[in-house]
Structure formats: structure tokens, C-alpha cells
Amino acid sequence: MSIAAKDIDIIAHLARLSLTDTERSDALGSIASILQLVNQMQAVDTSAVAPLAHPFEASQRLREDVVTESDQRETLLTLAPSAEQGLFLVPKVIE
Amino acid sequence: MNLNPGTASPNITNPNITNHSLSAIARALKNGDYSSVELTRAYLDRIAAHGGALNAYITVTAERALAQAEAADARRAKGESQPLLGVPLAHKDLFCTAGVRTSCGSRMLDKFIAPYDATVVAKLDAAGMVTLGKTNMDEFAMGSSNENSWYGAVRNPWNHALVPGGSSGGSAAAVAARLCPIATGTDTGGSVRQPASFCGLTGLKATYGRISRWGMIAYASSLDQAGVLAQNAADCALLLQGMAGFDPKDSTSAQVAVPDYAAALHQPLQGLRIGLPKEHFAEGLSLEVEQQIRAALAVFERLGATLVEVSLPNSHLSICAYYVIAPAEASANLSRYDGVRYGYRCERPKDLEDLYKRSRSEGFGNEVKRRIMVGTYALSAGYYEAYYGKAQKVRRLIKDDFTRAFQEVDVIMGPTTPGTAFALGSKTKDPVTMYLEDIYTIAVNLAGLPGMSIPAGQVHGLPIGLQIVGRDFDEARLLNVAHQFQQASDWHTRTPPGVSG
Amino acid sequence: MTWETVIGLEVHVQLATHSKLFSGSSTRFGAAPNTQANVYDLALPGTLPVLNAEALRMAVQFGLAIGAEIGLTSVFDRKNYFYPDLPKGYQTSQLAHPTVGKGALTITRDDGSTQTIGITRAHMEEDAGKSLHEEFPHATGIDLNRAGTPLLEIVSEPELRSAKDAVAYLKKLHSLITYLGISDGDMSQGSMRCDANVSVRKVGATEFGTRAEIKNINSFRFVEKAILVDAQRQIDLIEEGGKVVQETRLYDADKNQTRSMRSKEVANDYRYFPEPDLLPVVIDDAYIAAVRATLPELPDVKAARLQSQYGLSVYDANVLASERATAAYFEEVAQTARDAKLAANWVMVDLQAVLNKNALTIAQSPVSAAALAGLILRIKDNTLSSKIAKTVFEAMVAGEGNADAIIAAKGLTQVTDTHAIEQLIDTVLANNPTQVAQYRAGQEKVFTFFIGQVMKESKGKANPAQVNDLLKAKLAGN
């Protein structure tokens, strides 16, 4: 498996990153060499191996259904780059 | 302000109180040799004088530190005497601190001030510790050299032309240069142990689930775990005691009792079985490093331990699995940095797409962008099974290797890194050579095990680290093993040139 | 050539928990923007999720109610995409291991026929916030109060074959979730939202056609209209030689048409993977048994019981059983009044009309079940004619008291005294000799005229059955 220039554009878009031409070719080169590195694992037979998603093999703890949070809008909106009338603002989205 | 009238006299002969270990500070504060305020002032002065050259701190919180120190002195005056009370420390700048910027080494969070404390910060604050500041780090903890910081590279106190290791490089440099007595760090693939090795420190990464991750900015959630950078194992034990424990706010926090780490330090090592993975003593390891490691192992034999060769047959695959899993998780973890609710937003976005793309491209550095793209690719349709799916299976193989080895031995030892600290800029061109730095440390994160690096020798005047890996939640034994070694050797007391120990 | 419509529904149901799926923020509807969004809901760095126990219990309850396989180990995944109302840049959902697996739901049509529709799965996930496009001229405002509210997404097999069946399925689902109390099911507040996958094919074809996904339809009526209009669009398209493209469409109720959502056209790749901030949710048989023990009698079982216990028709039993509170109301009336037929009629016709007119639920009914039973008892003991009973019922609705009090206050007691009725009849016959002659000459139609006159004379209070009998006798010449 190797990566092509068009793949870089697709994944950059999925990740919402914009790349200059230089960045694109750098990315292609370095990502290709990383993939070459990780591709070593393709040689291992793992057909009988169960995947391990998490090192902590326990089960999910449950939280009681209780409202513990109060209104923090005033504090949290101060972090926002743009907010008005209690809303976070982004450039107009046309659906 | 002098809350402690006994401070002026006895220790005036040793004015350089910033050289004390945490254990020594705890004793001195208890004895009234000096106050927390005096000690804090001494560190702040030292940071002001020497901090700039190393670039170890992103933010120094002088005023808050002095206020915390005063409060600690007041508590002591009322009769409190817990070991961490009034002891200064520094936090890696990815532990959120209410009211103080938490940047994660990124332009993205350059102006981010969390309205909450990480659980680790809250616990250590409650124990009466004094936060001197927030230490520099590789952006979003992605790096092994601390060259990937928006705030510039950190320098190794042993030689300013070298890297301190990463990603907790600022914490490591600060402790090594005595710009703080001890510091927190995090370790996703070696980010505590490798800088500890490069800076001649004792570093500990806890078992996954031992220390709460709440408020600790995520790089790769199933691998990230907090840790300690300290001058010795006894100091590590004291700080870990304050950090460890179940947190109901973190679903991955373990409900496992926390033992008394300091009490466990003094066990003799008679009968200890030490596993030496043959794969960690093979090609790629520098001969000089190997000689030093073998010499350190001989010390353990003299202490009564037995060396047993073990095999971790899949360890060569750990880099592969890691560089799929960590970027995959990171690609999702870093999607929240979109310029909408907090953090960096580009100037005058023309539409939503532009807002996203420019904010993220301008806010993130190259290595972060690279890993986001690798992770995005590894999870994308058509590649998921070959990359992410495969890596999860390899992860199982790696964990099983450890489980098998720990049926025969109590701890596993080997080099922390293949070599000593390298020159700034020497590995920045090719990410893969940088990634290979973590070849011995990464498997431990994939398996979720606790690990330490302790100073175990020098090569050409630079420290090298011995890695000690233990069973799940067996930090007490790791600390005991490290402490016993440090009772029989003095590598941990060596300090960088110009820093007297 | 005849066409067949193939429909599968994806229904998002907001679970009626107090707090969010992964945070302690309130889920109350209608609060000021962003006042119910905490640091986790806003995806601030370092914040972490912990699963709400009640949301899990509700999901399992639903699974048991549709006879589904319950996932003993369910896993949350991250579904990755960027949108301003999705703070983390991923939605925490379940892909490969949902809490609820295959189950089924039986729909009942208006004609009483039934069909069992397969349910593929039902998984837990978090809701997104709201994007407000109209508030500002050049900006979209983001309200994250809803972000993180627990949803159960219920996915049906493509086994529905008409818009009406799709509505019947939704109504059944609505009935079930409100029975269980796991959702208020209020479509107008978005507590229940429906996406419809619609395709058409020629009758007899075995392959499915290409489907369109119609998003976010927010009432039963619109579901029916949207499916009808899009199916017709697809048929027209094919008959004109075109091809249906797989796409997301939006139903515009004002224009009664669907339109393509071009903004969603860019092929998405959600890159699902297990959410590493959460561990697998493991439940055991004891947990399932405990949840099963809390299940109420479900609509199908209740309908069957109402039918056999009270002798109701299939239709009546299903209507009464569709809402838990209605069924309970009916049963109380039927048992207190000891007359199931009258109880069913009064609940389904008169009471329902009042509720519909005033947009009330049965719980808000101005007439309690005990009060309605009291009225029916007065009909049964002949105190009231059914006509006067309606007058009394109106007074009850207006809050004038119970049946007996109104009867007493208005003097509405039915006249059943034979002698008194005979006097009334005598007066009427004496006043209308022409009609009497006509009747006796064989014009029996005139009979209803006499009934009307007698009832009028009694101010409606005479017992109609008695009037009928006595009048017949009198006219016969006795």
C-alpha cells in the first residue's frame, strides 16, 4: 500500500487542513515513509488474534442520572473567538 | 513576610537551597530550616536568572506561586505536616490550570485559559504544593526532542546544543537544571522516560488508569498516562502518592487501591527476578550504552537479584502499531480545535470551510498536522482494516508478550533509549528516524504497563537511562527497585555542568 | 406498469434522562442558549465522558420491548465529521456493537390487519447542538444546549411498502417509547425525528432501487407526504428515462416537495473507531432480568387483553391501547361503570373530541375517569337519556361538577314515571288530531313526529324507550 498525491488532498480535506504546494509534497514524502515503516506489521499473521482497543481491559463505569452542572455560559463564552447573544458565531452556513 | 522565625539561621551555610531533592525539602520545611515562601522565591530567582537559556518554561506563575507558598506556610504554622506541603513543582503545560494559560505547546491554545484544574493539579494543589509554572513541551505531546513547540525548542542542561528529549522536555530540563525540584509529565510513547534518560533524571510513567487523565489534554487517549520527572526514586514515590488514585470523572481511571509508595522503597531486592528482553539488547543499541546498562545490571545482581533472559518477540512491531494507533486517536482528539468555541481562529474567515482550514493550518505545527493526516488516512474507508485494525491486533500480541514474560520475572529491564541525547536539528528532517528514538519505550504504552527510567551511567559525559517495566499497578515495586539501586550507586546524584548537586 | 415503494426508517428518539449521555448537564428543553452546556459538552481540552446509567437502562428496556438481542458488550465509537454544532468534531455513537440488536415491531393498519417489521438495530449516541441560521445577517449562531443529549437511533429493515405503513410504524414506535417512558416522543420539540430511506421498484422486482434519504421529518403527517412525494418523484424520473441518485434530501412542507441537500453532497468518510475515552459497556443476565422486571404491559399485549377481557373490537382495542394513559383511563371507566362498550364509546368519541379540540393529553383531561364512570352509571340506571347525558358531559367539561351534581342542579333527571309520560302523550295526541288520523290511516312515518313532540313536551327528559312503547300502545287505541 502506498499513498498518492490525490490521497493527500482527500485526507487534508477530511482533517480540515489546507496545505501549500510545498507542504503537500513534504507531507506526501514523510507520510509515505511513515506508512512504509508501519507496513512492516503487514507481514505478521494476525488472523487468530483478537484486537485490543484499550490496555485497560475493564468495563465502562456508569454515572447516576443526576444534573450536576449549573449555567456556566458567562464564563465559557469568554473563551470564544466570536460570540453574541449567548451564541457562538461562525460564518454563515448555507444549507 | 516571614511566617517562620526559624528560617534565618541554621542553613545559611548552604544558601543554594534549590539543589535539594523533594525528600530533603520536605524534611527542611518540616524542621523549619526554611519556609515555602523562601524556597519558592529562590526558585523564582533561579528561573529568572537561568530559565531563558534553556527555554524550559512556557509560563512562570510567580505571583500565584508565592500566594500558594504563603498559604502552605500558614497551614504548616497551624500544625499540618504532610510531605508535599509547601513543596514547589512545575507542571507540563498540558495539565489544565484554572486561571493560568494551558498552551499544550501550541499556537492553537496560546491564549487558552481553562476554567478548571486537571485532577492531577487539583490534587497536588490540595496537598499544598506550589506551582512555579508550566513547562515547555512538544506541541500536543507529539515529539521526542522538544523541538516541536510553538514556543521554541528546549535545550538540554547537560549540553545546550543537544535536545532534552520529549515530549516532556521542559519538565526534564527544568528538574535537571534545578529550576524546580520535581515536575509532572506525560508519557504516550516514552515522553517521560526518554527525557529522563537524556537529562539524567528518574522518570516514572504510571500504569494506564493509575492517574486521572481528566484535565490532561489528550494526544492519544488509550496511550496517554501521567508521570513524574524527579531527582530520585524516593521523590518520585512522594509525588506519585499525591497524583495517583481513582477519579470518577475519568472512565478509564482504575478503582485499584493506592499503596504507600514511600513505605515500599526499603524492601531488599534479594530474590528479585529481572527479565532482560533479548530484543532490547540487539542491533540498534549503541555498544557504549549497552556496556553501561550491563554494569548497572551487575549492581542489581550484587543486591541479590537474578537476571533472566526473556523474549518480547513482537517488540519490533511496537513502533508500527504505535504510529497507527496514536495518530488515529490524535486525528479525532484534535478535531475539537476548530476555531469555534475557544482557541486560535484565523483572521477574517470567508466561510466556514475557510475558518476550519485556516484556523487549523495556522494553529497547528508541522508534526501535529503530519500525525493528524497519518491518523486520518489510517482510519479512512478502505484502509481501516489494513492499518487501524491490524495495529489493534499487533497491540494484543505485544501485550501478550509482556504477560508471558511477567510469568517468569518481577520486572523487565533494558536501555531506555538506543543512545544519548542527540544534537538539536539532527533528526528533524526525517520523522521516521525521530520515531525510532522510542523503540524501547513504546511497547510499554501499548500494553498500558508502568515504566521508569533511572540514571544508570554516562557515555561521553552524557547520562543514559535504564528502563524498568513492571506489572500492572506495580509502581511500588518499580520504585523499590529503583530506590535500592540508587542506594548502591550515585548516577542519580550527577548534575549537569554548572548545576551543583 | 405498477410501482412499489420500499421504505426503511431511521428514527432518532431523545431519551428522557435528566442529564446528558456523558455529562451532568441538564437536558431540559427550551432553556436560554448555551446555559446547559458544560466543559465536556463544549469539548474543552482534557474533559472526559462518563456514561449515564439511565440512558443505558432505557436502551435495554427498548430492546427488550421489541424482543431484540441485547448486546452484552456494547462499544461506543467515534464518528468523525466537522460541523459547528458538533463540538468534539466526532459524534460518540455505536457502530459494530450496538446495545440493541435485531428485533421486531408489529404494525396495525386502520383496517385491523397487522404486519411485523424487522428492526435492524438500535444504538445509543449523542445529539448535536443547534445551528441558528436566521438570527444574524452574516453569521450562524451555535447553541450547544442539545449537544450530548442521549439519543436512541432505531433503524428498521426496508420492509415497509407504503407511506401509510411508515406512519403506522412510527405511531407504533411512538406508542412503545411513551409506554416505556423512555421518551416524551414529542415530535414538535424534536424528541422523535425521522429519516426515511425511500426507493421504488417495479412490482415483482427482487432488487432494491437506488434510495434517497429524506432527512429530519418532524411530524407523522409530513412523513406520509414526504414519502409519497419523493416516491412519485422517483417514478417520474425513471419513467422519463432518468436515474435516481443516492443522495440526502430535505422535505419542504410548504412546497410539499423534497430537494437535494447539496451541502451534504461531498462524500463523507466518517472514520469510525472505538472511542478510547470510554470502555466497553458490559451487562450481564442479571442486569437484563432486572430491567425486564420493570417493563410495563406493552401495547400489543394490552390490546389483546382489552379485546378478550372487555369484548372490544380489534380496532377499538388497538386505539385504546396505543397510549398507556388512555388504556388506563378506559379500564378505570369500564370497571367503575361496569360497562365496557359504553366506556369505550365515551372515551374514544366524546372525550377524545374534547381533548382534540383543546389540544389536551388524557392526563390533562378535564373529566376524570371516575367522573366519566359516574355519568355512565346514570345512563345505565336510566336517570339520563344518552342525549341528556351529552349535555351533562358538556357541563362536566366546563367544570360544573360531577354528573349527579349537574343533574340535581339542572333538574335533568330522566322522566321514567309511566303515568307522567302517558299524560304527556295524551296532551300531544289531543293537540294533533290530524296526525293521529293520518297514522291510523296507515301513515306510520308520522310516528317519529309524535316521538319528537313528546320529547319536546318533556324538555328532553322523558325516557325515549318508554315514550316509544307507550306511544305505540296509545296509538293502537288503548
mmCIF file of N, CA and C in Angstrom, chain A residues 10 13-16 53-54 56-74 76-77 79 84-95, chain C residues 17-21 23-26 33-35 37-39 42 44 50-54 56 82-83 132-133 136-143 271 276 278-280 282:
data_model
loop_
_atom_site.group_PDB
_atom_site.id
_atom_site.type_symbol
_atom_site.label_atom_id
_atom_site.label_comp_id
_atom_site.label_asym_id
_atom_site.label_seq_id
_atom_site.Cartn_x
_atom_site.Cartn_y
_atom_site.Cartn_z
ATOM 1 N N ILE A 10 -7.309 14.457 -0.269
ATOM 2 C CA ILE A 10 -8.533 13.943 0.349
ATOM 3 C C ILE A 10 -8.403 13.951 1.872
ATOM 4 N N HIS A 13 -8.451 17.385 3.367
ATOM 5 C CA HIS A 13 -9.813 17.925 3.437
ATOM 6 C C HIS A 13 -10.597 17.288 4.588
ATOM 7 N N LEU A 14 -10.510 15.962 4.712
ATOM 8 C CA LEU A 14 -11.212 15.296 5.817
ATOM 9 C C LEU A 14 -10.779 15.861 7.165
ATOM 10 N N ALA A 15 -9.499 16.198 7.272
ATOM 11 C CA ALA A 15 -8.946 16.720 8.527
ATOM 12 C C ALA A 15 -9.058 18.235 8.598
ATOM 13 N N ARG A 16 -9.666 18.837 7.595
ATOM 14 C CA ARG A 16 -9.819 20.296 7.523
ATOM 15 C C ARG A 16 -8.471 21.000 7.723
ATOM 16 N N ALA A 53 -8.355 -2.815 21.833
ATOM 17 C CA ALA A 53 -8.623 -1.393 21.625
ATOM 18 C C ALA A 53 -8.069 -0.562 22.764
ATOM 19 N N HIS A 54 -7.904 -1.193 23.915
ATOM 20 C CA HIS A 54 -7.595 -0.431 25.097
ATOM 21 C C HIS A 54 -6.762 -1.278 26.054
ATOM 22 N N PHE A 56 -6.565 -1.024 29.198
ATOM 23 C CA PHE A 56 -7.245 -1.199 30.479
ATOM 24 C C PHE A 56 -8.492 -2.024 30.194
ATOM 25 N N GLU A 57 -8.357 -3.329 30.346
ATOM 26 C CA GLU A 57 -9.452 -4.209 29.944
ATOM 27 C C GLU A 57 -10.468 -4.356 31.069
ATOM 28 N N ALA A 58 -11.233 -3.308 31.260
ATOM 29 C CA ALA A 58 -12.295 -3.317 32.264
ATOM 30 C C ALA A 58 -13.578 -2.908 31.554
ATOM 31 N N SER A 59 -14.670 -2.818 32.289
ATOM 32 C CA SER A 59 -15.907 -2.400 31.646
ATOM 33 C C SER A 59 -16.271 -0.984 32.093
ATOM 34 N N GLN A 60 -17.086 -0.366 31.272
ATOM 35 C CA GLN A 60 -17.438 1.032 31.478
ATOM 36 C C GLN A 60 -18.188 1.212 32.802
ATOM 37 N N ARG A 61 -17.782 2.213 33.535
ATOM 38 C CA ARG A 61 -18.462 2.593 34.765
ATOM 39 C C ARG A 61 -19.648 3.481 34.409
ATOM 40 N N LEU A 62 -20.688 3.443 35.228
ATOM 41 C CA LEU A 62 -21.874 4.233 34.929
ATOM 42 C C LEU A 62 -22.028 5.362 35.938
ATOM 43 N N ARG A 63 -22.576 6.427 35.443
ATOM 44 C CA ARG A 63 -22.806 7.629 36.238
ATOM 45 C C ARG A 63 -24.295 7.699 36.534
ATOM 46 N N GLU A 64 -24.631 8.096 37.746
ATOM 47 C CA GLU A 64 -26.028 8.267 38.105
ATOM 48 C C GLU A 64 -26.623 9.405 37.279
ATOM 49 N N ASP A 65 -27.880 9.275 36.906
ATOM 50 C CA ASP A 65 -28.518 10.300 36.070
ATOM 51 C C ASP A 65 -28.945 11.495 36.913
ATOM 52 N N VAL A 66 -27.979 12.330 37.226
ATOM 53 C CA VAL A 66 -28.248 13.499 38.069
ATOM 54 C C VAL A 66 -27.649 14.731 37.392
ATOM 55 N N VAL A 67 -28.383 15.821 37.411
ATOM 56 C CA VAL A 67 -27.848 17.069 36.865
ATOM 57 C C VAL A 67 -26.892 17.659 37.899
ATOM 58 N N THR A 68 -25.633 17.751 37.521
ATOM 59 C CA THR A 68 -24.617 18.262 38.454
ATOM 60 C C THR A 68 -24.078 19.617 38.008
ATOM 61 N N GLU A 69 -24.463 20.030 36.801
ATOM 62 C CA GLU A 69 -23.878 21.250 36.243
ATOM 63 C C GLU A 69 -24.873 22.391 36.291
ATOM 64 N N SER A 70 -24.354 23.578 36.596
ATOM 65 C CA SER A 70 -25.208 24.756 36.549
ATOM 66 C C SER A 70 -24.816 25.581 35.317
ATOM 67 N N ASP A 71 -25.504 26.676 35.109
ATOM 68 C CA ASP A 71 -25.254 27.526 33.956
ATOM 69 C C ASP A 71 -23.853 28.153 34.047
ATOM 70 N N GLN A 72 -23.003 27.845 33.075
ATOM 71 C CA GLN A 72 -21.641 28.394 33.063
ATOM 72 C C GLN A 72 -21.412 29.243 31.820
ATOM 73 N N ARG A 73 -22.507 29.666 31.206
ATOM 74 C CA ARG A 73 -22.387 30.332 29.913
ATOM 75 C C ARG A 73 -21.477 31.557 29.962
ATOM 76 N N GLU A 74 -21.664 32.353 30.993
ATOM 77 C CA GLU A 74 -20.910 33.604 31.040
ATOM 78 C C GLU A 74 -19.405 33.339 30.998
ATOM 79 N N LEU A 76 -17.873 30.471 29.996
ATOM 80 C CA LEU A 76 -17.417 29.714 28.831
ATOM 81 C C LEU A 76 -17.427 30.546 27.555
ATOM 82 N N LEU A 77 -18.391 31.455 27.447
ATOM 83 C CA LEU A 77 -18.429 32.269 26.224
ATOM 84 C C LEU A 77 -17.254 33.242 26.141
ATOM 85 N N LEU A 79 -14.330 32.475 26.382
ATOM 86 C CA LEU A 79 -13.248 31.769 25.672
ATOM 87 C C LEU A 79 -13.420 31.848 24.161
ATOM 88 N N GLU A 84 -22.149 36.155 20.409
ATOM 89 C CA GLU A 84 -23.120 37.235 20.565
ATOM 90 C C GLU A 84 -24.439 36.638 21.011
ATOM 91 N N GLN A 85 -25.145 37.369 21.835
ATOM 92 C CA GLN A 85 -26.471 36.953 22.312
ATOM 93 C C GLN A 85 -26.471 35.513 22.826
ATOM 94 N N GLY A 86 -25.393 35.157 23.506
ATOM 95 C CA GLY A 86 -25.336 33.828 24.097
ATOM 96 C C GLY A 86 -25.032 32.706 23.120
ATOM 97 N N LEU A 87 -24.694 33.071 21.880
ATOM 98 C CA LEU A 87 -24.416 32.054 20.859
ATOM 99 C C LEU A 87 -22.971 32.164 20.378
ATOM 100 N N PHE A 88 -22.384 31.014 20.043
ATOM 101 C CA PHE A 88 -21.083 31.017 19.359
ATOM 102 C C PHE A 88 -21.349 31.365 17.899
ATOM 103 N N LEU A 89 -20.499 32.199 17.324
ATOM 104 C CA LEU A 89 -20.738 32.593 15.938
ATOM 105 C C LEU A 89 -19.706 32.005 14.987
ATOM 106 N N VAL A 90 -20.208 31.568 13.853
ATOM 107 C CA VAL A 90 -19.340 31.130 12.755
ATOM 108 C C VAL A 90 -19.844 31.810 11.485
ATOM 109 N N PRO A 91 -19.012 31.850 10.438
ATOM 110 C CA PRO A 91 -19.501 32.437 9.188
ATOM 111 C C PRO A 91 -20.787 31.727 8.758
ATOM 112 N N LYS A 92 -21.665 32.462 8.137
ATOM 113 C CA LYS A 92 -22.981 31.934 7.792
ATOM 114 C C LYS A 92 -22.882 30.607 7.034
ATOM 115 N N VAL A 93 -23.626 29.629 7.544
ATOM 116 C CA VAL A 93 -23.660 28.321 6.899
ATOM 117 C C VAL A 93 -24.907 28.263 6.042
ATOM 118 N N ILE A 94 -24.738 27.970 4.763
ATOM 119 C CA ILE A 94 -25.897 27.847 3.873
ATOM 120 C C ILE A 94 -26.197 26.377 3.667
ATOM 121 N N GLU A 95 -27.429 25.978 4.008
ATOM 122 C CA GLU A 95 -27.794 24.563 3.866
ATOM 123 C C GLU A 95 -28.510 24.311 2.566
ATOM 124 N N THR C 17 -33.809 11.270 29.908
ATOM 125 C CA THR C 17 -32.959 11.337 31.100
ATOM 126 C C THR C 17 -32.937 12.772 31.616
ATOM 127 N N HIS C 18 -32.531 12.931 32.868
ATOM 128 C CA HIS C 18 -32.403 14.285 33.411
ATOM 129 C C HIS C 18 -31.127 14.946 32.885
ATOM 130 N N SER C 19 -30.066 14.150 32.815
ATOM 131 C CA SER C 19 -28.769 14.710 32.424
ATOM 132 C C SER C 19 -28.329 14.088 31.100
ATOM 133 N N LYS C 20 -27.257 14.624 30.557
ATOM 134 C CA LYS C 20 -26.811 14.212 29.222
ATOM 135 C C LYS C 20 -26.175 12.830 29.224
ATOM 136 N N LEU C 21 -25.901 12.338 28.017
ATOM 137 C CA LEU C 21 -25.375 10.978 27.882
ATOM 138 C C LEU C 21 -24.022 10.839 28.583
ATOM 139 N N SER C 23 -22.381 13.774 30.286
ATOM 140 C CA SER C 23 -22.051 14.842 31.229
ATOM 141 C C SER C 23 -23.237 15.103 32.143
ATOM 142 N N GLY C 24 -22.989 15.881 33.189
ATOM 143 C CA GLY C 24 -24.032 16.171 34.168
ATOM 144 C C GLY C 24 -24.872 17.389 33.822
ATOM 145 N N SER C 25 -24.827 17.840 32.567
ATOM 146 C CA SER C 25 -25.647 18.985 32.167
ATOM 147 C C SER C 25 -27.101 18.563 32.011
ATOM 148 N N SER C 26 -27.992 19.526 32.259
ATOM 149 C CA SER C 26 -29.417 19.256 32.135
ATOM 150 C C SER C 26 -29.823 19.084 30.675
ATOM 151 N N PRO C 33 -29.994 29.837 25.232
ATOM 152 C CA PRO C 33 -28.890 29.191 24.521
ATOM 153 C C PRO C 33 -27.628 29.031 25.371
ATOM 154 N N ASN C 34 -27.032 27.882 25.275
ATOM 155 C CA ASN C 34 -25.730 27.595 25.892
ATOM 156 C C ASN C 34 -25.705 27.693 27.424
ATOM 157 N N THR C 35 -26.874 27.664 28.040
ATOM 158 C CA THR C 35 -26.887 27.669 29.507
ATOM 159 C C THR C 35 -26.873 26.240 30.046
ATOM 160 N N ALA C 37 -24.759 23.750 28.695
ATOM 161 C CA ALA C 37 -23.635 23.116 28.011
ATOM 162 C C ALA C 37 -22.406 23.335 28.890
ATOM 163 N N ASN C 38 -21.856 22.256 29.409
ATOM 164 C CA ASN C 38 -20.703 22.409 30.304
ATOM 165 C C ASN C 38 -19.398 22.179 29.548
ATOM 166 N N VAL C 39 -18.317 22.068 30.275
ATOM 167 C CA VAL C 39 -17.000 21.991 29.626
ATOM 168 C C VAL C 39 -16.856 20.755 28.737
ATOM 169 N N LEU C 42 -18.897 21.301 25.492
ATOM 170 C CA LEU C 42 -18.216 22.248 24.604
ATOM 171 C C LEU C 42 -16.897 21.685 24.084
ATOM 172 N N LEU C 44 -14.080 21.133 25.650
ATOM 173 C CA LEU C 44 -12.869 21.814 26.096
ATOM 174 C C LEU C 44 -11.767 20.772 26.297
ATOM 175 N N VAL C 50 -18.396 10.259 30.984
ATOM 176 C CA VAL C 50 -18.776 9.099 31.801
ATOM 177 C C VAL C 50 -20.235 8.786 31.451
ATOM 178 N N LEU C 51 -20.520 7.522 31.210
ATOM 179 C CA LEU C 51 -21.827 7.129 30.674
ATOM 180 C C LEU C 51 -22.948 7.218 31.714
ATOM 181 N N ASN C 52 -24.076 7.760 31.264
ATOM 182 C CA ASN C 52 -25.281 7.892 32.078
ATOM 183 C C ASN C 52 -25.963 6.524 32.226
ATOM 184 N N ALA C 53 -26.112 6.051 33.464
ATOM 185 C CA ALA C 53 -26.681 4.723 33.724
ATOM 186 C C ALA C 53 -28.119 4.620 33.220
ATOM 187 N N GLU C 54 -28.851 5.703 33.358
ATOM 188 C CA GLU C 54 -30.264 5.683 32.993
ATOM 189 C C GLU C 54 -30.450 5.544 31.475
ATOM 190 N N LEU C 56 -28.512 3.952 29.469
ATOM 191 C CA LEU C 56 -28.267 2.544 29.152
ATOM 192 C C LEU C 56 -29.497 1.702 29.510
ATOM 193 N N PHE C 82 -16.780 17.212 10.640
ATOM 194 C CA PHE C 82 -16.748 18.587 11.146
ATOM 195 C C PHE C 82 -18.083 19.271 10.901
ATOM 196 N N TYR C 83 -18.642 19.852 11.926
ATOM 197 C CA TYR C 83 -19.797 20.724 11.793
ATOM 198 C C TYR C 83 -19.838 21.585 13.035
ATOM 199 N N LEU C 132 -28.261 28.058 14.316
ATOM 200 C CA LEU C 132 -29.334 29.025 14.056
ATOM 201 C C LEU C 132 -28.898 29.933 12.918
ATOM 202 N N HIS C 133 -29.525 29.740 11.763
ATOM 203 C CA HIS C 133 -29.089 30.443 10.555
ATOM 204 C C HIS C 133 -29.784 31.782 10.360
ATOM 205 N N PHE C 136 -28.663 36.086 12.648
ATOM 206 C CA PHE C 136 -27.692 37.119 12.295
ATOM 207 C C PHE C 136 -27.560 37.200 10.776
ATOM 208 N N PRO C 137 -27.330 38.401 10.251
ATOM 209 C CA PRO C 137 -27.262 38.533 8.790
ATOM 210 C C PRO C 137 -26.082 37.791 8.151
ATOM 211 N N HIS C 138 -24.920 37.818 8.819
ATOM 212 C CA HIS C 138 -23.748 37.232 8.157
ATOM 213 C C HIS C 138 -23.127 36.098 8.962
ATOM 214 N N ALA C 139 -23.857 35.613 9.949
ATOM 215 C CA ALA C 139 -23.270 34.572 10.792
ATOM 216 C C ALA C 139 -24.318 33.539 11.142
ATOM 217 N N THR C 140 -23.829 32.359 11.489
ATOM 218 C CA THR C 140 -24.685 31.318 12.031
ATOM 219 C C THR C 140 -24.367 31.229 13.526
ATOM 220 N N GLY C 141 -25.398 31.203 14.341
ATOM 221 C CA GLY C 141 -25.206 31.105 15.788
ATOM 222 C C GLY C 141 -25.299 29.650 16.222
ATOM 223 N N ILE C 142 -24.481 29.296 17.192
ATOM 224 C CA ILE C 142 -24.442 27.908 17.643
ATOM 225 C C ILE C 142 -24.907 27.831 19.100
ATOM 226 N N ASP C 143 -25.934 27.019 19.314
ATOM 227 C CA ASP C 143 -26.453 26.770 20.660
ATOM 228 C C ASP C 143 -26.175 25.303 20.980
ATOM 229 N N ARG C 271 -14.872 7.558 9.313
ATOM 230 C CA ARG C 271 -13.710 7.032 10.029
ATOM 231 C C ARG C 271 -14.048 6.574 11.460
ATOM 232 N N PRO C 276 -11.751 5.802 22.635
ATOM 233 C CA PRO C 276 -10.804 5.353 23.660
ATOM 234 C C PRO C 276 -11.010 6.007 25.032
ATOM 235 N N LEU C 278 -13.823 5.858 26.495
ATOM 236 C CA LEU C 278 -14.847 5.032 27.146
ATOM 237 C C LEU C 278 -14.449 3.572 27.011
ATOM 238 N N LEU C 279 -14.867 2.761 27.948
ATOM 239 C CA LEU C 279 -14.564 1.332 27.897
ATOM 240 C C LEU C 279 -15.808 0.598 27.400
ATOM 241 N N PRO C 280 -15.640 -0.662 26.991
ATOM 242 C CA PRO C 280 -16.828 -1.409 26.553
ATOM 243 C C PRO C 280 -17.874 -1.483 27.676
ATOM 244 N N VAL C 282 -20.401 -3.417 29.557
ATOM 245 C CA VAL C 282 -20.677 -4.847 29.750
ATOM 246 C C VAL C 282 -21.860 -4.994 30.703
#
